[in-house]
């Protein structure tokens, strides 16, 4: 708090716009939480691509489409496989190979894909 308070004082003295200061402080406070989409892409190419494709479309009938899915949902499912709350012969093994960081990055990668849907006439 002292650090934030003194930084705030300095920012005020410099007369920097309030919102810029708020953004700068938010970034300083949580640098480790930002997902690395590029790292997720690399990992997806190494592990997930065979079944989910790079675009997140299942390559076989029983493989879920995950491209364009919400990040929060993907993180939850991967963690459920890791914890044994959700079971699947292949996904349980694969998810248990992943670190928290991998889960975050992979979920960010598949969530960053833009998917579009068309309703039949
Ligand atoms: C060997 C094939 C295979 C590989 C490799 C694979 N998956 Fe899967 N994945 C599946 C199948 C099959 C399902 C559906 C499982 C089920 O019914 O629970 C699935 C389901 C999922 C789901 C849940 C989707 C939903 O809609 O609930 C997520 C998330 C997921 N996979 C992510 C990944 C990620 C990330 C990787 C790479 C680290 C990966 N998978 C690698 C076959 C695979």
PDB file of C-alpha atoms and ligand atoms in Angstrom:
ATOM      1  CA  UNK A   1       0.000   0.000   0.000  1.00  0.00           C
ATOM      2  CA  UNK A   2       2.834   2.378   0.878  1.00  0.00           C
ATOM      3  CA  UNK A   3       4.402   1.773  -2.507  1.00  0.00           C
ATOM      4  CA  UNK A   4       1.106   2.358  -4.287  1.00  0.00           C
ATOM      5  CA  UNK A   5       0.381   5.460  -2.162  1.00  0.00           C
ATOM      6  CA  UNK A   6       3.791   7.001  -2.785  1.00  0.00           C
ATOM      7  CA  UNK A   7       3.618   6.164  -6.484  1.00  0.00           C
ATOM      8  CA  UNK A   8       0.213   7.794  -6.540  1.00  0.00           C
ATOM      9  CA  UNK A   9       1.623  10.930  -4.924  1.00  0.00           C
ATOM     10  CA  UNK A  10       4.419  11.094  -7.458  1.00  0.00           C
ATOM     11  CA  UNK A  11       1.965  10.636 -10.330  1.00  0.00           C
ATOM     12  CA  UNK A  12      -0.207  13.430  -8.916  1.00  0.00           C
ATOM     13  CA  UNK A  13       2.824  15.709  -8.645  1.00  0.00           C
ATOM     14  CA  UNK A  14       3.747  14.986 -12.237  1.00  0.00           C
ATOM     15  CA  UNK A  15       0.195  15.844 -13.225  1.00  0.00           C
ATOM     16  CA  UNK A  16      -0.302  12.674 -15.269  1.00  0.00           C
ATOM     17  CA  UNK A  17      -3.886  11.946 -16.222  1.00  0.00           C
ATOM     18  CA  UNK A  18      -5.737   9.954 -13.561  1.00  0.00           C
ATOM     19  CA  UNK A  19      -6.786   7.123 -15.899  1.00  0.00           C
ATOM     20  CA  UNK A  20      -3.307   6.575 -17.247  1.00  0.00           C
ATOM     21  CA  UNK A  21      -2.175   6.265 -13.638  1.00  0.00           C
ATOM     22  CA  UNK A  22      -4.910   3.747 -12.828  1.00  0.00           C
ATOM     23  CA  UNK A  23      -3.969   1.621 -15.863  1.00  0.00           C
ATOM     24  CA  UNK A  24      -0.265   1.764 -15.038  1.00  0.00           C
ATOM     25  CA  UNK A  25      -0.900   0.676 -11.458  1.00  0.00           C
ATOM     26  CA  UNK A  26      -3.178  -2.173 -12.575  1.00  0.00           C
ATOM     27  CA  UNK A  27      -0.459  -3.440 -14.933  1.00  0.00           C
ATOM     28  CA  UNK A  28       2.212  -3.187 -12.250  1.00  0.00           C
ATOM     29  CA  UNK A  29       0.026  -5.069  -9.799  1.00  0.00           C
ATOM     30  CA  UNK A  30      -0.703  -8.119 -11.983  1.00  0.00           C
ATOM     31  CA  UNK A  31       2.053  -8.786 -14.519  1.00  0.00           C
ATOM     32  CA  UNK A  32       2.028 -12.564 -13.985  1.00  0.00           C
ATOM     33  CA  UNK A  33      -1.689 -12.968 -14.658  1.00  0.00           C
ATOM     34  CA  UNK A  34      -1.617 -12.048 -18.328  1.00  0.00           C
ATOM     35  CA  UNK A  35      -2.018 -15.153 -20.492  1.00  0.00           C
ATOM     36  CA  UNK A  36       0.561 -15.671 -23.206  1.00  0.00           C
ATOM     37  CA  UNK A  37      -1.464 -16.406 -26.340  1.00  0.00           C
ATOM     38  CA  UNK A  38       1.660 -17.051 -28.446  1.00  0.00           C
ATOM     39  CA  UNK A  39       2.895 -19.650 -25.934  1.00  0.00           C
ATOM     40  CA  UNK A  40      -0.590 -21.205 -26.002  1.00  0.00           C
ATOM     41  CA  UNK A  41      -0.419 -21.414 -29.792  1.00  0.00           C
ATOM     42  CA  UNK A  42       2.962 -23.167 -29.664  1.00  0.00           C
ATOM     43  CA  UNK A  43       1.697 -25.693 -27.110  1.00  0.00           C
ATOM     44  CA  UNK A  44      -1.514 -26.244 -29.094  1.00  0.00           C
ATOM     45  CA  UNK A  45       0.601 -27.093 -32.159  1.00  0.00           C
ATOM     46  CA  UNK A  46       2.606 -29.588 -30.087  1.00  0.00           C
ATOM     47  CA  UNK A  47      -0.187 -31.324 -28.174  1.00  0.00           C
ATOM     48  CA  UNK A  48      -3.763 -30.410 -29.161  1.00  0.00           C
ATOM     49  CA  UNK A  49      -3.658 -29.946 -32.917  1.00  0.00           C
ATOM     50  CA  UNK A  50      -4.066 -33.629 -33.853  1.00  0.00           C
ATOM     51  CA  UNK A  51      -7.517 -33.778 -32.313  1.00  0.00           C
ATOM     52  CA  UNK A  52      -8.732 -30.171 -31.991  1.00  0.00           C
ATOM     53  CA  UNK A  53      -6.922 -28.628 -34.979  1.00  0.00           C
ATOM     54  CA  UNK A  54      -5.177 -25.267 -34.668  1.00  0.00           C
ATOM     55  CA  UNK A  55      -8.560 -23.591 -35.165  1.00  0.00           C
ATOM     56  CA  UNK A  56     -10.219 -25.598 -32.391  1.00  0.00           C
ATOM     57  CA  UNK A  57     -12.531 -27.620 -34.630  1.00  0.00           C
ATOM     58  CA  UNK A  58     -12.635 -31.267 -33.637  1.00  0.00           C
ATOM     59  CA  UNK A  59     -10.969 -33.436 -36.264  1.00  0.00           C
ATOM     60  CA  UNK A  60     -13.140 -36.442 -35.374  1.00  0.00           C
ATOM     61  CA  UNK A  61     -16.815 -36.765 -34.463  1.00  0.00           C
ATOM     62  CA  UNK A  62     -16.279 -37.245 -30.717  1.00  0.00           C
ATOM     63  CA  UNK A  63     -13.744 -34.420 -30.309  1.00  0.00           C
ATOM     64  CA  UNK A  64     -15.256 -31.194 -28.963  1.00  0.00           C
ATOM     65  CA  UNK A  65     -15.058 -27.936 -30.941  1.00  0.00           C
ATOM     66  CA  UNK A  66     -13.194 -25.517 -28.680  1.00  0.00           C
ATOM     67  CA  UNK A  67     -12.181 -22.666 -31.047  1.00  0.00           C
ATOM     68  CA  UNK A  68     -13.905 -19.399 -30.079  1.00  0.00           C
ATOM     69  CA  UNK A  69     -15.169 -20.862 -26.786  1.00  0.00           C
ATOM     70  CA  UNK A  70     -15.023 -18.609 -23.706  1.00  0.00           C
ATOM     71  CA  UNK A  71     -11.648 -18.727 -21.958  1.00  0.00           C
ATOM     72  CA  UNK A  72     -13.271 -19.130 -18.557  1.00  0.00           C
ATOM     73  CA  UNK A  73     -15.139 -22.232 -19.762  1.00  0.00           C
ATOM     74  CA  UNK A  74     -12.009 -23.821 -21.261  1.00  0.00           C
ATOM     75  CA  UNK A  75      -9.982 -23.216 -18.081  1.00  0.00           C
ATOM     76  CA  UNK A  76     -12.770 -24.761 -16.026  1.00  0.00           C
ATOM     77  CA  UNK A  77     -12.991 -27.888 -18.209  1.00  0.00           C
ATOM     78  CA  UNK A  78      -9.235 -28.445 -18.349  1.00  0.00           C
ATOM     79  CA  UNK A  79      -8.981 -28.057 -14.577  1.00  0.00           C
ATOM     80  CA  UNK A  80     -11.926 -30.447 -14.135  1.00  0.00           C
ATOM     81  CA  UNK A  81     -10.028 -33.114 -16.143  1.00  0.00           C
ATOM     82  CA  UNK A  82      -6.882 -32.414 -14.110  1.00  0.00           C
ATOM     83  CA  UNK A  83      -8.775 -32.743 -10.829  1.00  0.00           C
ATOM     84  CA  UNK A  84     -10.658 -35.892 -11.898  1.00  0.00           C
ATOM     85  CA  UNK A  85     -14.033 -34.077 -11.656  1.00  0.00           C
ATOM     86  CA  UNK A  86     -14.501 -34.738 -15.376  1.00  0.00           C
ATOM     87  CA  UNK A  87     -13.140 -37.915 -16.907  1.00  0.00           C
ATOM     88  CA  UNK A  88     -12.201 -38.940 -20.402  1.00  0.00           C
ATOM     89  CA  UNK A  89      -9.605 -41.573 -21.299  1.00  0.00           C
ATOM     90  CA  UNK A  90      -7.539 -39.219 -23.490  1.00  0.00           C
ATOM     91  CA  UNK A  91      -8.296 -35.752 -22.105  1.00  0.00           C
ATOM     92  CA  UNK A  92      -7.606 -36.736 -18.489  1.00  0.00           C
ATOM     93  CA  UNK A  93      -4.079 -37.871 -19.406  1.00  0.00           C
ATOM     94  CA  UNK A  94      -3.456 -34.828 -21.601  1.00  0.00           C
ATOM     95  CA  UNK A  95      -4.790 -32.299 -19.074  1.00  0.00           C
ATOM     96  CA  UNK A  96      -2.630 -33.778 -16.319  1.00  0.00           C
ATOM     97  CA  UNK A  97       0.466 -33.044 -18.408  1.00  0.00           C
ATOM     98  CA  UNK A  98      -0.390 -29.315 -18.303  1.00  0.00           C
ATOM     99  CA  UNK A  99       0.723 -26.700 -15.756  1.00  0.00           C
ATOM    100  CA  UNK A 100      -1.559 -23.884 -14.513  1.00  0.00           C
ATOM    101  CA  UNK A 101       0.277 -21.604 -16.920  1.00  0.00           C
ATOM    102  CA  UNK A 102      -0.275 -24.002 -19.858  1.00  0.00           C
ATOM    103  CA  UNK A 103      -4.006 -24.160 -19.060  1.00  0.00           C
ATOM    104  CA  UNK A 104      -4.193 -20.374 -18.997  1.00  0.00           C
ATOM    105  CA  UNK A 105      -2.201 -19.913 -22.214  1.00  0.00           C
ATOM    106  CA  UNK A 106      -3.950 -22.705 -24.170  1.00  0.00           C
ATOM    107  CA  UNK A 107      -7.372 -21.460 -23.095  1.00  0.00           C
ATOM    108  CA  UNK A 108      -6.418 -17.923 -24.142  1.00  0.00           C
ATOM    109  CA  UNK A 109      -5.267 -19.234 -27.538  1.00  0.00           C
ATOM    110  CA  UNK A 110      -8.416 -21.213 -28.344  1.00  0.00           C
ATOM    111  CA  UNK A 111     -10.627 -18.410 -26.948  1.00  0.00           C
ATOM    112  CA  UNK A 112      -8.889 -15.859 -29.193  1.00  0.00           C
ATOM    113  CA  UNK A 113     -10.047 -17.681 -32.340  1.00  0.00           C
ATOM    114  CA  UNK A 114     -12.971 -15.981 -34.032  1.00  0.00           C
ATOM    115  CA  UNK A 115     -15.687 -18.521 -34.852  1.00  0.00           C
ATOM    116  CA  UNK A 116     -18.874 -17.722 -36.737  1.00  0.00           C
ATOM    117  CA  UNK A 117     -22.131 -19.622 -36.871  1.00  0.00           C
ATOM    118  CA  UNK A 118     -24.910 -19.736 -39.423  1.00  0.00           C
ATOM    119  CA  UNK A 119     -28.470 -20.592 -38.539  1.00  0.00           C
ATOM    120  CA  UNK A 120     -30.083 -22.828 -41.209  1.00  0.00           C
ATOM    121  CA  UNK A 121     -33.007 -21.280 -43.175  1.00  0.00           C
TER     122      UNK A 121
HETATM  123  C1  LIG B   1      -6.138 -37.586 -28.618  1.00  0.00           C
HETATM  124  C2  LIG B   1      -7.080 -36.551 -28.958  1.00  0.00           C
HETATM  125  C3  LIG B   1      -7.069 -35.273 -28.150  1.00  0.00           C
HETATM  126  C4  LIG B   1      -6.013 -34.430 -27.896  1.00  0.00           C
HETATM  127  C5  LIG B   1      -4.568 -34.608 -28.333  1.00  0.00           C
HETATM  128  C6  LIG B   1      -6.543 -33.328 -27.137  1.00  0.00           C
HETATM  129  N1  LIG B   1      -7.879 -33.478 -26.938  1.00  0.00           N
HETATM  130 FE1  LIG B   1      -9.122 -32.201 -25.909  1.00  0.00          FE
HETATM  131  N2  LIG B   1     -10.670 -33.463 -26.231  1.00  0.00           N
HETATM  132  C7  LIG B   1     -10.611 -34.650 -26.917  1.00  0.00           C
HETATM  133  C8  LIG B   1     -11.900 -35.327 -26.824  1.00  0.00           C
HETATM  134  C9  LIG B   1     -12.255 -36.680 -27.437  1.00  0.00           C
HETATM  135  C10 LIG B   1     -12.733 -34.481 -26.056  1.00  0.00           C
HETATM  136  C11 LIG B   1     -14.176 -34.753 -25.582  1.00  0.00           C
HETATM  137  C12 LIG B   1     -14.008 -35.415 -24.228  1.00  0.00           C
HETATM  138  C13 LIG B   1     -15.245 -35.640 -23.424  1.00  0.00           C
HETATM  139  O1  LIG B   1     -16.229 -36.145 -23.965  1.00  0.00           O
HETATM  140  O2  LIG B   1     -15.204 -35.320 -22.205  1.00  0.00           O
HETATM  141  C14 LIG B   1     -11.919 -33.322 -25.694  1.00  0.00           C
HETATM  142  C15 LIG B   1     -12.390 -32.288 -24.912  1.00  0.00           C
HETATM  143  C16 LIG B   1     -11.663 -31.160 -24.599  1.00  0.00           C
HETATM  144  C17 LIG B   1     -12.172 -30.040 -23.859  1.00  0.00           C
HETATM  145  C18 LIG B   1     -13.569 -29.893 -23.288  1.00  0.00           C
HETATM  146  C19 LIG B   1     -14.448 -29.238 -24.330  1.00  0.00           C
HETATM  147  C20 LIG B   1     -15.849 -28.950 -23.907  1.00  0.00           C
HETATM  148  O3  LIG B   1     -16.616 -28.456 -24.744  1.00  0.00           O
HETATM  149  O4  LIG B   1     -16.236 -29.192 -22.771  1.00  0.00           O
HETATM  150  C21 LIG B   1     -11.164 -29.129 -23.799  1.00  0.00           C
HETATM  151  C22 LIG B   1     -11.221 -27.761 -23.136  1.00  0.00           C
HETATM  152  C23 LIG B   1     -10.023 -29.700 -24.486  1.00  0.00           C
HETATM  153  N3  LIG B   1     -10.362 -30.939 -24.956  1.00  0.00           N
HETATM  154  C24 LIG B   1      -8.820 -29.063 -24.639  1.00  0.00           C
HETATM  155  C25 LIG B   1      -7.677 -29.670 -25.157  1.00  0.00           C
HETATM  156  C26 LIG B   1      -6.381 -29.051 -25.173  1.00  0.00           C
HETATM  157  C27 LIG B   1      -6.083 -27.646 -24.691  1.00  0.00           C
HETATM  158  C28 LIG B   1      -5.521 -29.959 -25.716  1.00  0.00           C
HETATM  159  C29 LIG B   1      -4.037 -29.851 -25.877  1.00  0.00           C
HETATM  160  C30 LIG B   1      -3.289 -29.603 -24.655  1.00  0.00           C
HETATM  161  C31 LIG B   1      -6.307 -31.139 -26.062  1.00  0.00           C
HETATM  162  N4  LIG B   1      -7.598 -30.930 -25.690  1.00  0.00           N
HETATM  163  C32 LIG B   1      -5.780 -32.262 -26.672  1.00  0.00           C
HETATM  164  C33 LIG B   1      -9.512 -35.167 -27.585  1.00  0.00           C
HETATM  165  C34 LIG B   1      -8.251 -34.655 -27.542  1.00  0.00           C
END
